Coordinates of C-alpha atoms in Angstrom, one line a residue:
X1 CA -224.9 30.3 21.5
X2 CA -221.4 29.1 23.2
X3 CA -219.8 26.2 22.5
X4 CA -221.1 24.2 25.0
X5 CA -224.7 25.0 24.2
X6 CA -224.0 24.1 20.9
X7 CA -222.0 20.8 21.6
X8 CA -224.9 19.5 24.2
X9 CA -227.3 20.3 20.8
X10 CA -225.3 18.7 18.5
X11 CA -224.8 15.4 20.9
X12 CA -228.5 15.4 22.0
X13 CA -229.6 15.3 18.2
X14 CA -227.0 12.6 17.7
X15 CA -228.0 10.3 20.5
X16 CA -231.6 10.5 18.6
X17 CA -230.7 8.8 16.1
X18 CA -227.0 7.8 15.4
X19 CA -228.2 6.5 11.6
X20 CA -228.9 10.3 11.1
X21 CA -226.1 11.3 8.4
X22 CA -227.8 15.2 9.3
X23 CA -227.1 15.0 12.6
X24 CA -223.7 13.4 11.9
X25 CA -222.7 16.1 9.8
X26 CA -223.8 19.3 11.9
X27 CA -221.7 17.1 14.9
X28 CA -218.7 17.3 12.2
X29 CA -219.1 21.1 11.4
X30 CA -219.4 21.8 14.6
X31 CA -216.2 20.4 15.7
X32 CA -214.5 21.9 13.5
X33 CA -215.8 25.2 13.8
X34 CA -214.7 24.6 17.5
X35 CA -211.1 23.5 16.6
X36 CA -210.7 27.0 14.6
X37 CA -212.3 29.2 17.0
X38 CA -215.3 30.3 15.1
X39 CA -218.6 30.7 15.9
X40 CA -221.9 30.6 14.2
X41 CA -225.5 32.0 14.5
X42 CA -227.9 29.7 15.5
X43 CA -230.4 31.0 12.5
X44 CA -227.3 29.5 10.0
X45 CA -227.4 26.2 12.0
X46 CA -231.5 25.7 11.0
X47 CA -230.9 26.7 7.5
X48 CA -227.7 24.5 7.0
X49 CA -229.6 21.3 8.7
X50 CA -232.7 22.1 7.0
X51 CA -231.1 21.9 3.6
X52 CA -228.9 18.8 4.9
X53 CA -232.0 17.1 6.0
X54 CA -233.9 18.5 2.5
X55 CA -231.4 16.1 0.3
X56 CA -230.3 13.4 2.7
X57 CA -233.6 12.3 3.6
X58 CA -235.1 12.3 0.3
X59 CA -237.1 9.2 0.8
X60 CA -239.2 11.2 3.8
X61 CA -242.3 12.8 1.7
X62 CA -242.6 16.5 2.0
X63 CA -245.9 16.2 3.6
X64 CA -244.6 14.0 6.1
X65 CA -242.0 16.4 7.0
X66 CA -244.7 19.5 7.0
X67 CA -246.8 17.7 9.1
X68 CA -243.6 16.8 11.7
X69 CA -242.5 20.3 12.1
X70 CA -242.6 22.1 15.0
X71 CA -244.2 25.8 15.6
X72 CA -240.7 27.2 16.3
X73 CA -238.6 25.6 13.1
X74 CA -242.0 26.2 10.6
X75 CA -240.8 28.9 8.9
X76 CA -237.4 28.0 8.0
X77 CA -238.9 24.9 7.2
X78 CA -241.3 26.8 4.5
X79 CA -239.2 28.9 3.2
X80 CA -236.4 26.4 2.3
X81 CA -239.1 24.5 0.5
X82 CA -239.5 24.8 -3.6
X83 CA -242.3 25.9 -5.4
X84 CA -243.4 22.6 -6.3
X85 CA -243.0 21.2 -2.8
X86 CA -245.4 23.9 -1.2
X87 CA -248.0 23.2 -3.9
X88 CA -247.7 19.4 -3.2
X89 CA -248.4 19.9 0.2
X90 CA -251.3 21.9 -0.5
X91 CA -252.4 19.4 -2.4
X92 CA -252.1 17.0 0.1
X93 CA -253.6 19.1 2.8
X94 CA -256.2 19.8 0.6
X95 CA -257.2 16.4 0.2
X96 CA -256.6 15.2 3.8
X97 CA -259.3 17.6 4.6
X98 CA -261.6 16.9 1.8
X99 CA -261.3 13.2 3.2
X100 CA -262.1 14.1 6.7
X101 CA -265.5 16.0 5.4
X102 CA -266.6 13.5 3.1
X103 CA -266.0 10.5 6.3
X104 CA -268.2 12.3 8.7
X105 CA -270.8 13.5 5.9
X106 CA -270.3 17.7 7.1
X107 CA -270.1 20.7 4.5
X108 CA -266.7 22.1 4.6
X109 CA -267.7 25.5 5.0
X110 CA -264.7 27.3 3.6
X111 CA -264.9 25.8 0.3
X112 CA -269.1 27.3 0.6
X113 CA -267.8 31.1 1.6
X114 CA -268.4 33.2 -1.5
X115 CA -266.3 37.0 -0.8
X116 CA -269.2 39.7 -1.1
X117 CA -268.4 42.7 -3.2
X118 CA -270.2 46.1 -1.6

């Protein structure tokens, strides 16, 4: 990624939000990776913003933030989440669905599916 690519990133994510203390500090890093001449891999960027973003905005539930993730960032996402986190949202996923069974009166069929042993 060239320091251009990463620049037009960095102020695209700013203009987002300018509240966004994230976004403010991966604008910061940046720069002053820039200044000394180094460079950094664009998988190290995602980490670093998703751990930013993991204690800055603590107020965001989990679930909130699993639900907002794109396809391309889900991994990173999951992976930087703790044990606790994951089974909270698959608690919450859990009941989401058992909600949207029980509203429309249908059998969730997964819950029904017994593995057959040969």
């Amino acid at each position: 990624m060239s320091k251009e690519q990463i620049k037009k990133a960095m102020s695209d994510a700013s203009a987002v939000d300018q509240n966004d203390q994230v976004a403010q500090i991966m604008d910061e890093w940046y720069a002053e990776l820039g200044r000394n001449g180094c460079a950094v891999q664009p998988k190290a960027s995602t980490i670093l913003g998703t751990i930013l973003a993991k204690h800055f905005n603590s107020t965001e539930d989990v679930f909130d933030r699993y639900m907002n993730t794109k396809g391309g960032e889900f991994d990173s996402f999951w992976a930087s989440l703790t044990n606790e986190e994951k089974s909270y949202v698959e608690k919450r996923r859990q009941e989401l669905r058992d909600e949207y069974y029980s509203k429309r009166n249908l059998v969730d069929e997964y819950k029904t599916k017994v593995l057959l042993k040969g």
